[in-house]
Amino acid sequence: MSLANILLACLGGGSNAGPQAPYLSAQEASQLPLDAFVQRSLECAPSALQQSHDFVDIFQGHLQRGSSSAQVALLVGESLERMGSAGASKATVDWACQLLVLASQGKSGGGAEGYRPPQAAGGSYAQVAGSGNGAWETPKQQQQPQQRQQSGSDVYIKSLFFPSEESFGELVNFLDSAKTSLDICVFNITDNDLARAIGNAKKRGVNVRIITDDEQLKCQGNDVERLGEQYGIPFKTDNDPKKFMHSKFAIIDRRAVWSGSYNWTVGARRSNNESAIVTNDSRTAQAFSAEFERLWSQF
């Protein structure tokens, strides 16, 4: 299979046919140089997809060390030619597409590590949003009236739009600033950078809970079950195949809320037209906290 054909397959979804692929562990993959990593991970594509969080981290490490998108494209093309069309299953196509997309985004990758938004000393996002120091505001001459809910108050509402790595960075920082609690109610989570931020919150002692859709939980690449297994984060689903759990909001420290159309996926982050708001309005935070508790009790 040529690189041109694999790009067409990325659009068309590929075929499920293909020989049984050997297993490749993330530990073994992490020891491989780039050319061997690309070749072996394509040959063992089901392993790469099953351990996508670790394999993406390994690949991004190669990109950080200077591997170019052109080099990756060449390696992918050569590996696919060696495998031939008979060896390119749907899993191979899916993983090849992921490698090409990640490589095309360059070294920064737009992840949490590459984003350093302004910080207010010693404060959480809930505090920063109303601190009055301008750290989370747009420049004064560009500030929209709706950014401040009430003149002279400490209540702020910020509007965010996607696709935008800057807006994504705001979400990562929102999660990173949680001090005591992080309640997440979302349709699905497939963005590894967000999953990493959620896991880090749990590691630093934040009480994390997740509510998500039962059907989405079964989808390939969904991070919710992995977060439960790896970090002990409790989660619940709607358990109703006739309905969606379609809310998308998060509350930190019961004081600040993120909500909007934004799904916590790479597609929403980099491709979709999405919107969200973040606010530290106390009545809004209380309302969303009450809704989360209602759903948590119901499910």
Coordinates of C-alpha atoms in Angstrom, one line a residue:
M1 CA 0.0 0.0 0.0
S2 CA 1.4 3.4 -1.0
L3 CA 1.4 6.6 1.1
A4 CA -1.2 8.0 -1.3
N5 CA -3.4 5.0 -0.8
I6 CA -3.1 5.2 2.9
L7 CA -4.2 8.9 2.8
L8 CA -7.3 7.8 0.8
A9 CA -7.9 5.1 3.3
C10 CA -7.8 7.6 6.1
L11 CA -10.7 9.3 4.6
G12 CA -12.5 6.1 3.7
G13 CA -11.9 4.1 6.9
G14 CA -10.0 1.2 5.5
S15 CA -10.8 -2.5 5.7
N16 CA -11.1 -4.8 8.6
A17 CA -9.3 -7.5 6.7
G18 CA -5.7 -8.4 7.4
P19 CA -3.5 -11.0 9.0
Q20 CA -3.2 -11.4 12.8
A21 CA -0.8 -8.7 14.0
P22 CA 1.9 -9.5 16.6
Y23 CA 1.9 -7.8 20.0
L24 CA 4.2 -4.9 20.8
S25 CA 4.4 -3.5 24.3
A26 CA 4.8 0.2 25.1
Q27 CA 7.9 -0.6 27.1
E28 CA 9.5 -2.3 24.1
A29 CA 8.3 0.4 21.7
S30 CA 9.9 3.1 23.9
Q31 CA 13.4 1.6 23.3
L32 CA 13.1 1.8 19.5
P33 CA 14.7 4.4 17.3
L34 CA 12.2 6.4 15.1
D35 CA 12.5 4.2 12.0
A36 CA 12.0 1.0 13.9
F37 CA 9.2 2.5 16.0
V38 CA 7.3 3.5 12.9
Q39 CA 7.8 0.1 11.2
R40 CA 7.1 -2.0 14.2
S41 CA 4.1 0.0 15.4
L42 CA 2.5 -0.2 12.0
E43 CA 3.1 -4.0 11.9
C44 CA 1.6 -4.2 15.4
A45 CA -1.1 -1.5 14.9
P46 CA -3.7 -3.1 17.2
S47 CA -1.2 -2.9 20.0
A48 CA -0.5 0.7 19.2
L49 CA -4.2 1.6 19.3
Q50 CA -4.8 -0.4 22.5
Q51 CA -2.0 1.5 24.2
S52 CA -2.5 4.7 22.2
H53 CA -1.8 7.0 25.2
D54 CA 1.7 5.5 25.7
F55 CA 2.4 5.1 21.9
V56 CA 1.5 8.8 21.2
D57 CA 3.8 9.9 24.0
I58 CA 6.6 7.9 22.6
F59 CA 6.1 9.2 19.1
Q60 CA 5.8 12.8 20.4
G61 CA 9.1 12.3 22.1
H62 CA 10.7 11.5 18.7
L63 CA 9.1 14.7 17.3
Q64 CA 10.5 16.7 20.2
R65 CA 14.0 15.4 19.5
G66 CA 13.8 16.9 16.0
S67 CA 12.1 14.4 13.7
S68 CA 10.4 16.2 10.8
S69 CA 7.0 15.6 9.3
A70 CA 8.7 14.9 5.9
Q71 CA 10.9 12.2 7.6
V72 CA 7.9 10.6 9.3
A73 CA 5.9 10.6 6.0
L74 CA 8.8 8.9 4.2
L75 CA 9.1 6.3 7.0
V76 CA 5.4 5.6 7.0
G77 CA 5.3 5.3 3.2
E78 CA 8.3 2.9 3.2
S79 CA 6.9 0.8 6.0
L80 CA 3.6 0.5 4.2
E81 CA 5.2 -0.5 1.0
R82 CA 7.2 -3.2 2.7
M83 CA 4.0 -4.5 4.4
G84 CA 2.1 -4.5 1.1
S85 CA -1.7 -4.1 0.7
A86 CA -2.3 -7.6 2.3
G87 CA -0.7 -6.4 5.5
A88 CA -2.6 -3.1 5.9
S89 CA -5.6 -3.7 8.1
K90 CA -8.0 -1.1 9.3
A91 CA -5.9 -0.8 12.4
T92 CA -2.8 -0.2 10.3
V93 CA -4.7 2.6 8.4
D94 CA -5.9 4.2 11.6
W95 CA -2.5 4.2 13.2
A96 CA -0.8 5.4 10.1
C97 CA -3.2 8.3 10.0
Q98 CA -2.5 9.2 13.6
L99 CA 1.2 9.2 12.9
L100 CA 0.8 11.5 9.9
V101 CA -1.5 13.9 11.8
L102 CA 0.7 14.1 14.8
A103 CA 3.8 14.7 12.6
S104 CA 2.0 17.4 10.6
Q105 CA 1.5 19.4 13.9
G106 CA 5.2 19.6 14.5
K107 CA 7.1 19.6 17.7
S108 CA 4.8 21.8 19.7
G109 CA 1.8 19.4 19.2
G110 CA -0.5 21.9 20.9
G111 CA -0.5 19.8 24.1
A112 CA -0.4 20.9 27.7
E113 CA 3.4 21.0 27.8
G114 CA 3.6 23.5 25.0
Y115 CA 1.2 26.0 26.5
R116 CA 2.2 28.4 29.2
P117 CA -0.7 30.9 29.7
P118 CA -0.4 33.8 32.2
Q119 CA -0.7 32.9 35.8
A120 CA -1.7 34.8 38.9
A121 CA 0.7 34.0 41.8
G122 CA -0.6 31.3 44.1
G123 CA -4.1 31.3 42.8
S124 CA -6.4 28.7 41.3
Y125 CA -8.4 29.5 38.1
A126 CA -11.4 30.2 40.3
Q127 CA -9.5 32.9 42.1
V128 CA -7.6 34.2 39.1
A129 CA -10.8 34.7 37.1
G130 CA -12.0 37.3 39.6
S131 CA -8.6 38.6 40.8
G132 CA -8.8 41.9 38.9
N133 CA -5.2 41.7 37.8
G134 CA -6.1 41.0 34.1
A135 CA -4.3 37.7 33.9
W136 CA -7.3 35.9 32.4
E137 CA -8.8 38.9 30.6
T138 CA -8.5 40.0 27.1
P139 CA -6.6 43.3 26.6
K140 CA -8.7 46.2 27.9
Q141 CA -9.1 47.8 24.5
Q142 CA -10.4 44.4 23.1
Q143 CA -12.4 43.3 26.1
Q144 CA -16.0 42.6 25.3
P145 CA -18.7 43.9 27.7
Q146 CA -19.9 40.3 28.4
Q147 CA -16.5 39.4 29.8
R148 CA -17.4 41.1 33.1
Q149 CA -20.9 40.1 34.3
Q150 CA -21.4 43.0 36.6
S151 CA -19.6 46.3 36.7
G152 CA -17.4 46.6 39.7
S153 CA -17.8 43.0 40.8
D154 CA -15.3 40.1 40.9
V155 CA -17.4 37.9 38.7
Y156 CA -16.1 37.1 35.2
I157 CA -17.3 35.2 32.2
K158 CA -14.9 34.4 29.4
S159 CA -15.9 33.3 25.9
L160 CA -13.8 30.7 24.1
F161 CA -13.9 29.4 20.6
F162 CA -12.5 26.4 18.7
P163 CA -10.5 25.2 16.8
S164 CA -7.9 27.1 18.8
E165 CA -4.8 25.9 20.6
E166 CA -5.0 29.0 22.8
S167 CA -8.6 28.1 23.9
F168 CA -7.5 24.5 24.4
G169 CA -4.7 25.8 26.6
E170 CA -7.3 27.6 28.7
L171 CA -9.1 24.3 29.3
V172 CA -5.9 22.6 30.3
N173 CA -5.0 25.3 32.7
F174 CA -8.5 25.2 34.1
L175 CA -8.0 21.5 34.9
D176 CA -4.5 22.1 36.2
S177 CA -5.7 24.8 38.7
A178 CA -8.1 22.5 40.6
K179 CA -7.1 22.4 44.2
T180 CA -9.7 20.2 46.0
S181 CA -12.3 18.9 43.6
L182 CA -12.8 18.3 39.8
D183 CA -16.2 17.1 38.6
I184 CA -16.4 16.4 34.9
C185 CA -19.6 15.6 33.0
V186 CA -18.8 15.1 29.3
F187 CA -20.0 13.1 26.3
N188 CA -16.6 11.5 25.8
I189 CA -12.9 12.0 26.4
T190 CA -10.4 10.9 23.7
D191 CA -7.9 13.7 23.8
N192 CA -4.8 12.3 25.6
D193 CA -3.6 15.7 26.7
L194 CA -6.9 16.3 28.6
A195 CA -6.7 12.8 30.0
R196 CA -3.2 13.5 31.2
A197 CA -4.3 16.7 32.9
I198 CA -7.2 14.8 34.6
G199 CA -4.8 12.1 35.8
N200 CA -2.4 14.7 37.1
A201 CA -5.1 16.3 39.1
K202 CA -5.9 13.0 40.8
K203 CA -2.1 12.5 41.5
R204 CA -1.9 15.8 43.3
G205 CA -4.8 14.9 45.6
V206 CA -7.8 16.4 43.9
N207 CA -11.1 14.5 44.3
V208 CA -12.0 13.7 40.6
R209 CA -15.2 12.3 39.4
I210 CA -16.4 11.7 35.8
I211 CA -19.9 11.2 34.3
T212 CA -20.0 10.2 30.6
D213 CA -22.1 8.5 28.0
D214 CA -22.4 4.7 28.1
E215 CA -22.1 4.2 24.3
Q216 CA -19.1 6.5 24.0
L217 CA -17.4 4.6 26.8
K218 CA -17.1 1.6 24.4
C219 CA -15.6 3.6 21.6
Q220 CA -11.9 3.0 20.6
G221 CA -9.6 5.6 22.1
N222 CA -12.0 6.6 24.9
D223 CA -9.9 7.5 28.0
V224 CA -12.4 7.3 30.8
E225 CA -12.0 3.6 31.7
R226 CA -8.2 3.9 31.5
L227 CA -8.4 6.9 33.9
G228 CA -10.3 4.7 36.3
E229 CA -7.9 1.8 36.0
Q230 CA -4.7 3.8 36.0
Y231 CA -5.6 6.5 38.6
G232 CA -8.6 5.1 40.5
I233 CA -10.9 7.9 39.2
P234 CA -14.5 6.9 39.8
F235 CA -16.9 7.3 36.8
K236 CA -20.5 6.7 36.0
T237 CA -22.5 6.4 32.8
D238 CA -26.2 6.9 31.9
N239 CA -26.7 3.2 31.1
D240 CA -29.5 4.1 28.7
P241 CA -28.9 3.1 25.0
K242 CA -31.9 5.1 23.9
K243 CA -30.5 8.4 25.2
F244 CA -27.2 10.3 25.2
M245 CA -25.5 11.8 28.2
H246 CA -24.7 14.8 26.1
S247 CA -23.7 17.5 28.7
K248 CA -20.3 19.0 28.5
F249 CA -19.2 20.8 31.6
A250 CA -16.6 20.7 34.4
I251 CA -16.5 22.3 37.9
I252 CA -13.4 22.9 39.9
D253 CA -13.4 23.5 43.6
R254 CA -17.2 24.1 43.4
R255 CA -16.2 27.7 42.4
A256 CA -15.6 27.8 38.7
V257 CA -17.4 26.2 35.7
W258 CA -16.4 25.3 32.1
S259 CA -19.3 24.6 29.8
G260 CA -20.2 24.7 26.1
S261 CA -20.5 22.6 22.9
Y262 CA -16.9 21.5 23.1
N263 CA -16.4 17.7 23.2
W264 CA -13.2 16.6 24.9
T265 CA -11.8 15.1 21.7
V266 CA -8.9 15.9 19.3
G267 CA -11.4 16.5 16.5
A268 CA -13.2 19.2 18.5
R269 CA -9.8 20.7 19.5
R270 CA -8.3 20.9 16.0
S271 CA -11.2 20.7 13.5
N272 CA -14.6 21.5 14.8
N273 CA -16.3 24.9 15.2
E274 CA -17.0 24.8 19.0
S275 CA -17.7 27.3 21.8
A276 CA -17.4 27.4 25.5
I277 CA -17.6 29.7 28.5
V278 CA -15.7 29.8 31.8
T279 CA -17.0 31.7 34.8
N280 CA -16.5 31.9 38.5
D281 CA -20.1 33.2 39.1
S282 CA -21.1 31.6 42.4
R283 CA -24.7 31.0 41.5
T284 CA -23.7 29.3 38.2
A285 CA -21.1 27.1 40.0
Q286 CA -23.7 26.1 42.6
A287 CA -26.3 25.3 39.8
F288 CA -23.8 23.1 37.9
S289 CA -22.6 21.4 41.1
A290 CA -26.2 20.6 42.0
E291 CA -26.8 19.2 38.5
F292 CA -23.7 17.0 38.7
E293 CA -24.8 15.6 42.1
R294 CA -28.2 14.9 40.7
L295 CA -26.8 13.0 37.8
W296 CA -24.2 11.2 40.0
S297 CA -27.0 10.0 42.3
Q298 CA -29.3 9.1 39.4
F299 CA -26.6 7.0 37.6

